[in-house]
CSV table of C-alpha atoms (C1' of nucleotides) in Angstrom, one decimal:
chain,number,residue,atom,x,y,z
A,1358,MET,CA,15.2,-6.5,-28.9
A,1359,PHE,CA,15.0,-3.2,-30.7
A,1360,CYS,CA,15.0,0.1,-28.8
A,1361,SER,CA,15.3,3.5,-30.4
A,1362,THR,CA,14.7,5.4,-27.2
A,1363,MET,CA,18.1,6.6,-26.5
A,1364,SER,CA,18.9,7.6,-30.1
A,1365,ARG,CA,17.1,10.9,-29.4
A,1366,VAL,CA,19.6,13.7,-29.1
A,1367,GLU,CA,17.7,15.3,-26.3
A,1368,ASP,CA,18.0,12.2,-24.2
A,1369,LYS,CA,21.7,11.8,-24.5
A,1370,HIS,CA,22.6,13.8,-21.5
A,1371,LEU,CA,20.3,11.7,-19.4
A,1372,ILE,CA,22.2,8.5,-20.0
A,1373,GLY,CA,25.4,9.5,-18.3
A,1374,ARG,CA,23.5,10.7,-15.2
A,1375,LEU,CA,21.5,7.5,-15.2
A,1376,ASN,CA,24.5,5.2,-15.4
A,1377,GLU,CA,26.3,7.0,-12.7
A,1378,ARG,CA,23.4,7.2,-10.3
A,1379,LEU,CA,22.5,3.6,-10.8
A,1380,SER,CA,26.0,2.3,-10.1
A,1381,ASN,CA,26.3,4.7,-7.1
A,1382,SER,CA,23.3,2.9,-5.6
A,1383,GLY,CA,24.5,-0.6,-6.5
A,1384,PHE,CA,22.3,-1.2,-9.5
A,1385,ARG,CA,23.3,-2.3,-12.9
A,1386,PHE,CA,22.8,-0.3,-16.0
A,1387,THR,CA,20.4,-2.3,-18.3
A,1388,PRO,CA,18.5,-1.5,-21.5
A,1389,GLN,CA,15.3,-1.8,-19.6
A,1390,ARG,CA,16.2,0.7,-16.9
A,1391,GLN,CA,17.6,3.1,-19.6
A,1392,HIS,CA,14.3,2.8,-21.5
A,1393,VAL,CA,12.0,3.2,-18.4
A,1394,TYR,CA,14.0,6.2,-17.4
A,1395,ALA,CA,13.7,7.8,-20.8
A,1396,VAL,CA,10.0,7.2,-21.0
A,1397,LEU,CA,9.4,8.6,-17.5
A,1398,SER,CA,11.7,11.6,-18.1
A,1399,ARG,CA,9.8,12.7,-21.2
A,1400,SER,CA,6.4,12.2,-19.4
A,1401,GLY,CA,4.8,15.5,-18.6
A,1402,ASP,CA,2.5,13.8,-16.1
A,1403,HIS,CA,2.6,11.4,-13.1
A,1404,PRO,CA,2.1,8.0,-14.5
A,1405,THR,CA,1.2,4.8,-12.6
A,1406,ALA,CA,3.4,1.7,-12.9
A,1407,GLU,CA,0.8,0.3,-15.3
A,1408,GLU,CA,0.8,3.4,-17.4
A,1409,MET,CA,4.6,3.2,-17.5
A,1410,PHE,CA,4.3,-0.4,-18.6
A,1411,ILE,CA,2.0,0.5,-21.5
A,1412,ARG,CA,4.2,3.4,-22.6
A,1413,ALA,CA,7.4,1.4,-22.2
A,1414,LYS,CA,6.0,-1.5,-24.2
A,1415,GLN,CA,5.5,0.7,-27.3
A,1416,GLU,CA,9.2,0.8,-28.0
A,1417,MET,CA,10.2,-2.3,-26.1
A,1418,PRO,CA,7.4,-4.8,-26.6
A,1419,ASP,CA,9.0,-7.6,-24.6
A,1420,ILE,CA,9.4,-5.7,-21.3
A,1421,SER,CA,7.4,-7.2,-18.5
A,1422,MET,CA,5.4,-5.6,-15.7
A,1423,ALA,CA,7.7,-7.0,-13.1
A,1424,THR,CA,10.6,-5.4,-14.8
A,1425,VAL,CA,8.8,-2.0,-14.9
A,1426,TYR,CA,8.3,-2.2,-11.2
A,1427,ASN,CA,11.9,-3.2,-10.7
A,1428,CYS,CA,13.2,-0.3,-12.9
A,1429,LEU,CA,10.9,2.2,-11.2
A,1430,ASP,CA,12.1,1.0,-7.8
A,1431,ALA,CA,15.7,1.3,-8.9
A,1432,LEU,CA,15.1,4.8,-10.2
A,1433,VAL,CA,13.5,5.9,-7.0
A,1434,LYS,CA,16.3,4.4,-4.9
A,1435,SER,CA,18.9,6.1,-7.1
A,1436,GLY,CA,17.3,9.5,-6.7
A,1437,LEU,CA,16.1,9.8,-10.2
A,1438,ALA,CA,12.3,9.6,-9.6
A,1439,LYS,CA,9.9,10.2,-6.8
A,1440,GLN,CA,6.9,8.3,-5.7
A,1441,VAL,CA,3.7,10.4,-5.4
A,1442,MET,CA,1.0,9.1,-3.1
A,1443,VAL,CA,-2.0,11.4,-3.1
A,1444,GLU,CA,-5.0,9.1,-3.8
A,1445,ARG,CA,-6.1,5.6,-3.2
A,1446,GLY,CA,-5.0,3.0,-5.7
A,1447,ALA,CA,-1.9,2.9,-7.7
A,1448,ILE,CA,1.2,4.9,-6.7
A,1449,ARG,CA,2.3,7.5,-9.2
A,1450,PHE,CA,5.8,8.4,-10.3
A,1451,CYS,CA,7.4,11.8,-10.8
A,1452,PRO,CA,10.5,12.4,-12.9
A,1453,ASN,CA,10.9,16.0,-11.7
A,1454,MET,CA,13.6,16.0,-9.1
A,1455,THR,CA,13.8,19.7,-8.7
A,1456,ALA,CA,12.4,21.1,-5.4
A,1457,HIS,CA,8.7,21.3,-5.9
A,1458,SER,CA,5.3,20.4,-4.4
A,1459,HIS,CA,2.2,18.9,-5.8
A,1460,PHE,CA,-1.3,20.2,-6.4
A,1461,TYR,CA,-4.1,17.8,-6.4
A,1462,CYS,CA,-7.3,18.9,-8.0
A,1463,ASP,CA,-10.3,17.5,-6.2
A,1464,SER,CA,-12.5,18.2,-9.2
A,1465,CYS,CA,-10.6,16.6,-12.1
A,1466,GLN,CA,-8.2,14.4,-10.0
A,1467,GLY,CA,-5.2,15.9,-11.8
A,1468,ILE,CA,-1.8,16.2,-10.2
A,1469,PHE,CA,0.3,19.2,-11.0
A,1470,ASP,CA,3.8,20.2,-10.1
A,1471,ILE,CA,3.9,23.5,-8.4
A,1472,GLU,CA,6.5,25.7,-6.9
A,1473,VAL,CA,5.6,27.3,-3.7
A,1474,PRO,CA,7.9,29.4,-1.5
A,1475,VAL,CA,8.3,27.0,1.4
A,1476,ALA,CA,10.4,27.8,4.4
A,1477,ASP,CA,12.9,24.9,4.2
A,1478,GLY,CA,13.9,25.0,7.9
A,1479,TRP,CA,10.7,23.8,9.7
A,1480,GLN,CA,10.6,24.4,13.4
A,1481,LEU,CA,10.3,20.8,14.4
A,1482,PRO,CA,9.6,19.4,17.9
A,1483,LYS,CA,12.7,18.5,19.9
A,1484,GLY,CA,14.5,15.4,18.8
A,1485,TYR,CA,13.1,15.2,15.2
A,1486,GLU,CA,15.6,15.4,12.4
A,1487,ALA,CA,14.2,16.3,9.0
A,1488,GLU,CA,15.5,14.8,5.8
A,1489,ARG,CA,13.0,16.0,3.3
A,1490,PHE,CA,9.3,16.9,3.0
A,1491,ASP,CA,6.3,16.2,0.8
A,1492,LEU,CA,3.8,18.9,0.5
A,1493,THR,CA,0.5,18.3,-1.4
A,1494,ILE,CA,-2.0,21.1,-1.7
A,1495,HIS,CA,-5.6,20.1,-2.5
A,1496,GLY,CA,-8.1,22.3,-4.2
A,1497,ARG,CA,-9.2,23.3,-7.7
A,1498,CYS,CA,-6.9,23.7,-10.7
A,1499,PRO,CA,-7.0,26.6,-13.1
A,1500,GLU,CA,-8.9,24.6,-15.7
A,1501,CYS,CA,-11.6,23.5,-13.3
A,1502,ASN,CA,-11.8,26.9,-11.7
A,1503,SER,CA,-12.5,28.5,-15.1
A,1504,TRP,CA,-15.8,26.5,-15.2
A,1505,LYS,CA,-16.8,28.1,-11.9
A,1506,ARG,CA,-18.3,25.1,-10.2
B,1048,MET,CA,-25.0,-7.6,19.8
B,1049,PHE,CA,-23.2,-6.3,22.8
B,1050,CYS,CA,-21.2,-3.1,22.7
B,1051,SER,CA,-20.0,-1.3,25.8
B,1052,THR,CA,-18.0,1.2,23.8
B,1053,MET,CA,-20.1,4.2,24.3
B,1054,SER,CA,-20.8,3.7,28.0
B,1055,ARG,CA,-17.4,5.3,28.7
B,1056,VAL,CA,-18.0,8.7,30.2
B,1057,GLU,CA,-15.1,10.2,28.2
B,1058,ASP,CA,-16.7,9.2,25.0
B,1059,LYS,CA,-20.1,10.8,25.6
B,1060,HIS,CA,-19.3,14.1,24.1
B,1061,LEU,CA,-18.2,12.3,20.9
B,1062,ILE,CA,-21.6,10.8,20.2
B,1063,GLY,CA,-23.4,14.0,19.7
B,1064,ARG,CA,-20.7,15.3,17.3
B,1065,LEU,CA,-20.7,12.0,15.4
B,1066,ASN,CA,-24.5,11.9,15.0
B,1067,GLU,CA,-24.6,15.5,13.8
B,1068,ARG,CA,-21.7,15.2,11.4
B,1069,LEU,CA,-22.9,11.9,9.9
B,1070,SER,CA,-26.4,13.2,9.2
B,1071,ASN,CA,-25.0,16.5,7.8
B,1072,SER,CA,-23.2,14.4,5.3
B,1073,GLY,CA,-26.2,12.2,4.5
B,1074,PHE,CA,-25.1,9.2,6.4
B,1075,ARG,CA,-27.1,7.2,9.0
B,1076,PHE,CA,-26.0,6.9,12.6
B,1077,THR,CA,-25.4,3.2,13.2
B,1078,PRO,CA,-23.9,1.2,16.1
B,1079,GLN,CA,-21.1,0.1,13.9
B,1080,ARG,CA,-20.2,3.7,12.9
B,1081,GLN,CA,-20.4,4.7,16.5
B,1082,HIS,CA,-18.1,2.0,17.6
B,1083,VAL,CA,-15.5,2.4,14.8
B,1084,TYR,CA,-15.5,6.1,15.6
B,1085,ALA,CA,-14.9,5.4,19.3
B,1086,VAL,CA,-12.1,2.9,18.6
B,1087,LEU,CA,-10.4,5.3,16.2
B,1088,SER,CA,-10.8,8.3,18.5
B,1089,ARG,CA,-9.1,6.6,21.4
B,1090,SER,CA,-6.3,5.3,19.1
B,1091,GLY,CA,-3.0,7.1,19.7
B,1092,ASP,CA,-1.6,6.0,16.4
B,1093,HIS,CA,-2.5,5.8,12.7
B,1094,PRO,CA,-4.1,2.3,12.2
B,1095,THR,CA,-4.8,0.7,8.9
B,1096,ALA,CA,-8.3,-0.6,8.0
B,1097,GLU,CA,-7.3,-4.1,9.0
B,1098,GLU,CA,-5.9,-2.9,12.4
B,1099,MET,CA,-9.2,-1.0,12.9
B,1100,PHE,CA,-11.0,-4.3,12.0
B,1101,ILE,CA,-9.1,-6.2,14.6
B,1102,ARG,CA,-9.6,-3.6,17.3
B,1103,ALA,CA,-13.2,-3.0,16.5
B,1104,LYS,CA,-13.9,-6.8,16.7
B,1105,GLN,CA,-12.8,-7.0,20.3
B,1106,GLU,CA,-15.9,-5.3,21.5
B,1107,MET,CA,-18.1,-6.0,18.4
B,1108,PRO,CA,-17.2,-9.5,17.3
B,1109,ASP,CA,-19.7,-9.7,14.4
B,1110,ILE,CA,-18.5,-6.6,12.6
B,1111,SER,CA,-17.2,-7.3,9.1
B,1112,MET,CA,-14.2,-5.9,7.2
B,1113,ALA,CA,-16.6,-4.4,4.6
B,1114,THR,CA,-18.4,-2.5,7.3
B,1115,VAL,CA,-15.1,-1.2,8.8
B,1116,TYR,CA,-14.2,0.2,5.3
B,1117,ASN,CA,-17.7,1.6,5.0
B,1118,CYS,CA,-17.5,3.3,8.5
B,1119,LEU,CA,-14.1,4.7,7.9
B,1120,ASP,CA,-15.2,6.1,4.6
B,1121,ALA,CA,-18.2,7.7,6.2
B,1122,LEU,CA,-16.0,9.2,8.9
B,1123,VAL,CA,-13.6,10.6,6.4
B,1124,LYS,CA,-16.4,12.1,4.3
B,1125,SER,CA,-18.0,13.5,7.4
B,1126,GLY,CA,-14.9,15.3,8.4
B,1127,LEU,CA,-14.2,13.2,11.5
B,1128,ALA,CA,-11.1,11.4,10.3
B,1129,LYS,CA,-8.3,11.8,7.8
B,1130,GLN,CA,-6.6,9.4,5.5
B,1131,VAL,CA,-2.8,9.3,5.7
B,1132,MET,CA,-0.9,8.1,2.7
B,1133,VAL,CA,2.8,8.0,3.3
B,1134,GLU,CA,4.0,4.5,2.4
B,1135,ARG,CA,3.1,1.8,0.0
B,1136,GLY,CA,0.5,-0.7,1.1
B,1137,ALA,CA,-2.5,0.0,3.3
B,1138,ILE,CA,-3.9,3.5,3.9
B,1139,ARG,CA,-3.8,4.7,7.5
B,1140,PHE,CA,-6.4,6.7,9.3
B,1141,CYS,CA,-5.9,9.6,11.7
B,1142,PRO,CA,-8.5,10.7,14.2
B,1143,ASN,CA,-6.8,14.0,15.0
B,1144,MET,CA,-8.7,16.7,13.1
B,1145,THR,CA,-6.7,19.6,14.5
B,1146,ALA,CA,-4.4,21.4,12.2
B,1147,HIS,CA,-1.2,19.3,12.2
B,1148,SER,CA,1.3,17.6,9.9
B,1149,HIS,CA,2.9,14.2,9.9
B,1150,PHE,CA,6.4,13.1,10.5
B,1151,TYR,CA,7.5,9.8,8.9
B,1152,CYS,CA,10.5,8.1,10.4
B,1153,ASP,CA,12.6,6.5,7.7
B,1154,SER,CA,14.3,4.4,10.3
B,1155,CYS,CA,11.4,2.8,12.3
B,1156,GLN,CA,8.6,3.6,9.8
B,1157,GLY,CA,6.6,5.3,12.6
B,1158,ILE,CA,4.1,8.1,11.8
B,1159,PHE,CA,3.8,10.9,14.3
B,1160,ASP,CA,1.5,13.9,14.5
B,1161,ILE,CA,3.6,17.1,14.7
B,1162,GLU,CA,2.7,20.7,14.8
B,1163,VAL,CA,4.8,22.9,12.6
B,1164,PRO,CA,4.3,26.6,12.1
B,1165,VAL,CA,3.2,26.7,8.5
B,1166,ALA,CA,2.2,29.7,6.6
B,1167,ASP,CA,-1.4,28.8,5.7
B,1168,GLY,CA,-1.6,31.1,2.8
B,1169,TRP,CA,0.7,29.6,0.2
B,1170,GLN,CA,1.7,31.7,-2.8
B,1171,LEU,CA,0.1,29.5,-5.4
B,1172,PRO,CA,0.6,29.9,-9.2
B,1173,LYS,CA,-2.2,31.9,-10.9
B,1174,GLY,CA,-5.5,30.1,-11.1
B,1175,TYR,CA,-5.0,27.5,-8.4
B,1176,GLU,CA,-7.4,27.6,-5.5
B,1177,ALA,CA,-6.3,25.9,-2.3
B,1178,GLU,CA,-8.7,24.1,-0.1
B,1179,ARG,CA,-6.3,22.3,2.3
B,1180,PHE,CA,-2.8,20.8,2.4
B,1181,ASP,CA,-1.0,17.7,3.5
B,1182,LEU,CA,2.5,18.1,4.7
B,1183,THR,CA,4.6,15.1,5.6
B,1184,ILE,CA,8.2,15.5,6.8
B,1185,HIS,CA,10.5,12.6,6.5
B,1186,GLY,CA,13.5,11.9,8.6
B,1187,ARG,CA,14.4,10.3,12.0
B,1188,CYS,CA,12.2,10.4,15.0
B,1189,PRO,CA,13.6,11.3,18.5
B,1190,GLU,CA,13.7,7.6,19.5
B,1191,CYS,CA,15.7,6.5,16.5
B,1192,ASN,CA,17.9,9.6,16.8
B,1193,SER,CA,18.9,8.7,20.4
B,1194,TRP,CA,20.5,5.6,19.0
B,1195,LYS,CA,22.7,7.7,16.8
B,1196,ARG,CA,22.6,5.6,13.7
C,1095,DC,C1',-42.2,1.9,4.6
C,1096,DT,C1',-37.8,2.1,2.3
C,1097,DA,C1',-33.3,4.0,1.2
C,1098,DG,C1',-29.3,3.0,3.1
C,1099,DG,C1',-26.4,-0.2,6.0
C,1100,DT,C1',-24.7,-4.8,7.3
C,1101,DG,C1',-22.2,-9.4,6.9
C,1102,DC,C1',-20.4,-12.6,3.9
C,1103,DA,C1',-17.9,-14.2,0.1
C,1104,DA,C1',-16.2,-13.5,-4.3
C,1105,DA,C1',-13.8,-10.3,-7.4
C,1106,DA,C1',-10.9,-6.7,-8.6
C,1107,DG,C1',-6.9,-3.9,-8.4
C,1108,DG,C1',-2.0,-3.3,-7.4
C,1109,DT,C1',2.4,-5.1,-6.1
C,1110,DT,C1',5.6,-8.8,-4.9
C,1111,DT,C1',7.7,-13.2,-5.4
C,1112,DG,C1',9.6,-17.6,-7.2
C,1113,DC,C1',11.9,-19.7,-10.8
C,1114,DG,C1',14.6,-20.9,-14.9
C,1115,DG,C1',17.2,-18.7,-18.2
C,1116,DT,C1',20.2,-14.4,-19.5
C,1117,DT,C1',23.6,-10.6,-19.0
C,1118,DA,C1',26.3,-6.6,-17.3
C,1119,DA,C1',30.5,-5.8,-15.1
D,72,DT,C1',32.6,-15.9,-14.0
D,73,DT,C1',28.7,-14.8,-11.3
D,74,DA,C1',25.6,-11.8,-8.8
D,75,DA,C1',22.2,-9.2,-10.6
D,76,DC,C1',18.5,-8.9,-13.8
D,77,DC,C1',15.0,-10.5,-17.1
D,78,DG,C1',10.2,-12.4,-18.4
D,79,DC,C1',6.6,-15.1,-17.0
D,80,DA,C1',3.1,-16.6,-14.0
D,81,DA,C1',1.4,-17.4,-9.6
D,82,DA,C1',0.8,-15.5,-5.1
D,83,DC,C1',-0.2,-11.9,-2.0
D,84,DC,C1',-2.3,-8.0,0.1
D,85,DT,C1',-5.7,-4.3,0.2
D,86,DT,C1',-9.9,-2.6,-1.3
D,87,DT,C1',-14.4,-3.0,-3.7
D,88,DT,C1',-18.6,-5.2,-5.1
D,89,DG,C1',-22.9,-8.1,-5.4
D,90,DC,C1',-26.4,-10.0,-2.9
D,91,DA,C1',-29.8,-11.3,0.7
D,92,DC,C1',-31.2,-9.6,4.9
D,93,DC,C1',-31.9,-5.9,8.2
D,94,DT,C1',-32.8,-1.3,10.3
D,95,DA,C1',-32.6,3.9,11.2
D,96,DG,C1',-35.3,7.6,10.2
DNA sequence: CTAGGTGCAAAAGGTTTGCGGTTAA
DNA sequence: TTAACCGCAAACCTTTTGCACCTAG
């Protein structure tokens, strides 16, 4: 099995983090997980599992769908990716682990990472203990807005 | 086909709103939609389409799964219900159309309506035009918190 | 009258699982 | 050495679709 993915200089720093995070969460470090992580990390969008499968296959032709699901699951549980659930159908994955929210364009169905100044300490009802939050803002993206309807 | 649903006094005020909202959105007013709306409205939780099917069948035994999906879709498009997407698997439906957010308990997987003071006017990046937002806070609910891990 | 809705059953879409063989630690 | 992982294919769960009949407007 040939895989040139990690020979990229710009990906080098990711490997160490990946290995550490995986083992911290009780997962093994495998070539497939390394590759799926690399492919997701260099994605500028929010691919579905199937899109990840197609992209991963380009450099690792023998990888299977089940393995892609397995790898994505390991990445999510290791804190290296997020699941994004904004529309019906396939779940999407987000490699951006910095604090951010999502914008969903009702016109073009695009998903965009956005930074919005959000008060982190929500005033929750008594007894609730917040761990994290997911904020998705719906509307029209700049591109679709420039068309003016 | 027997359906006692709308004979309830407390549901009377819902019918007018339903009829108006449906026709405003280009949908017909049917007994099935009336019933699904009544069942959802009196739900205190966030049922899946299948849960709605089971509940709706109790008073309308001949209703089909496809019709439940059709009705729920019409309700969502008419602004009488919201879809809630917080976990993998089936989409859930929320009859509460007041401004509120959701709390997802990572421990018991429960979904709760909560009111959090949220600044409605987000400071969005240039070009984005917000229509609405979905906020889900993850953590532990009061019930699970009382167990202390 | 007729466009839209209903029930049924089959298909499609997305994810999970079981299994025999392989491998990271 | 061995528990975890891999690839493959079948199963599973949720949602959509096609069709013949029906009905709200």
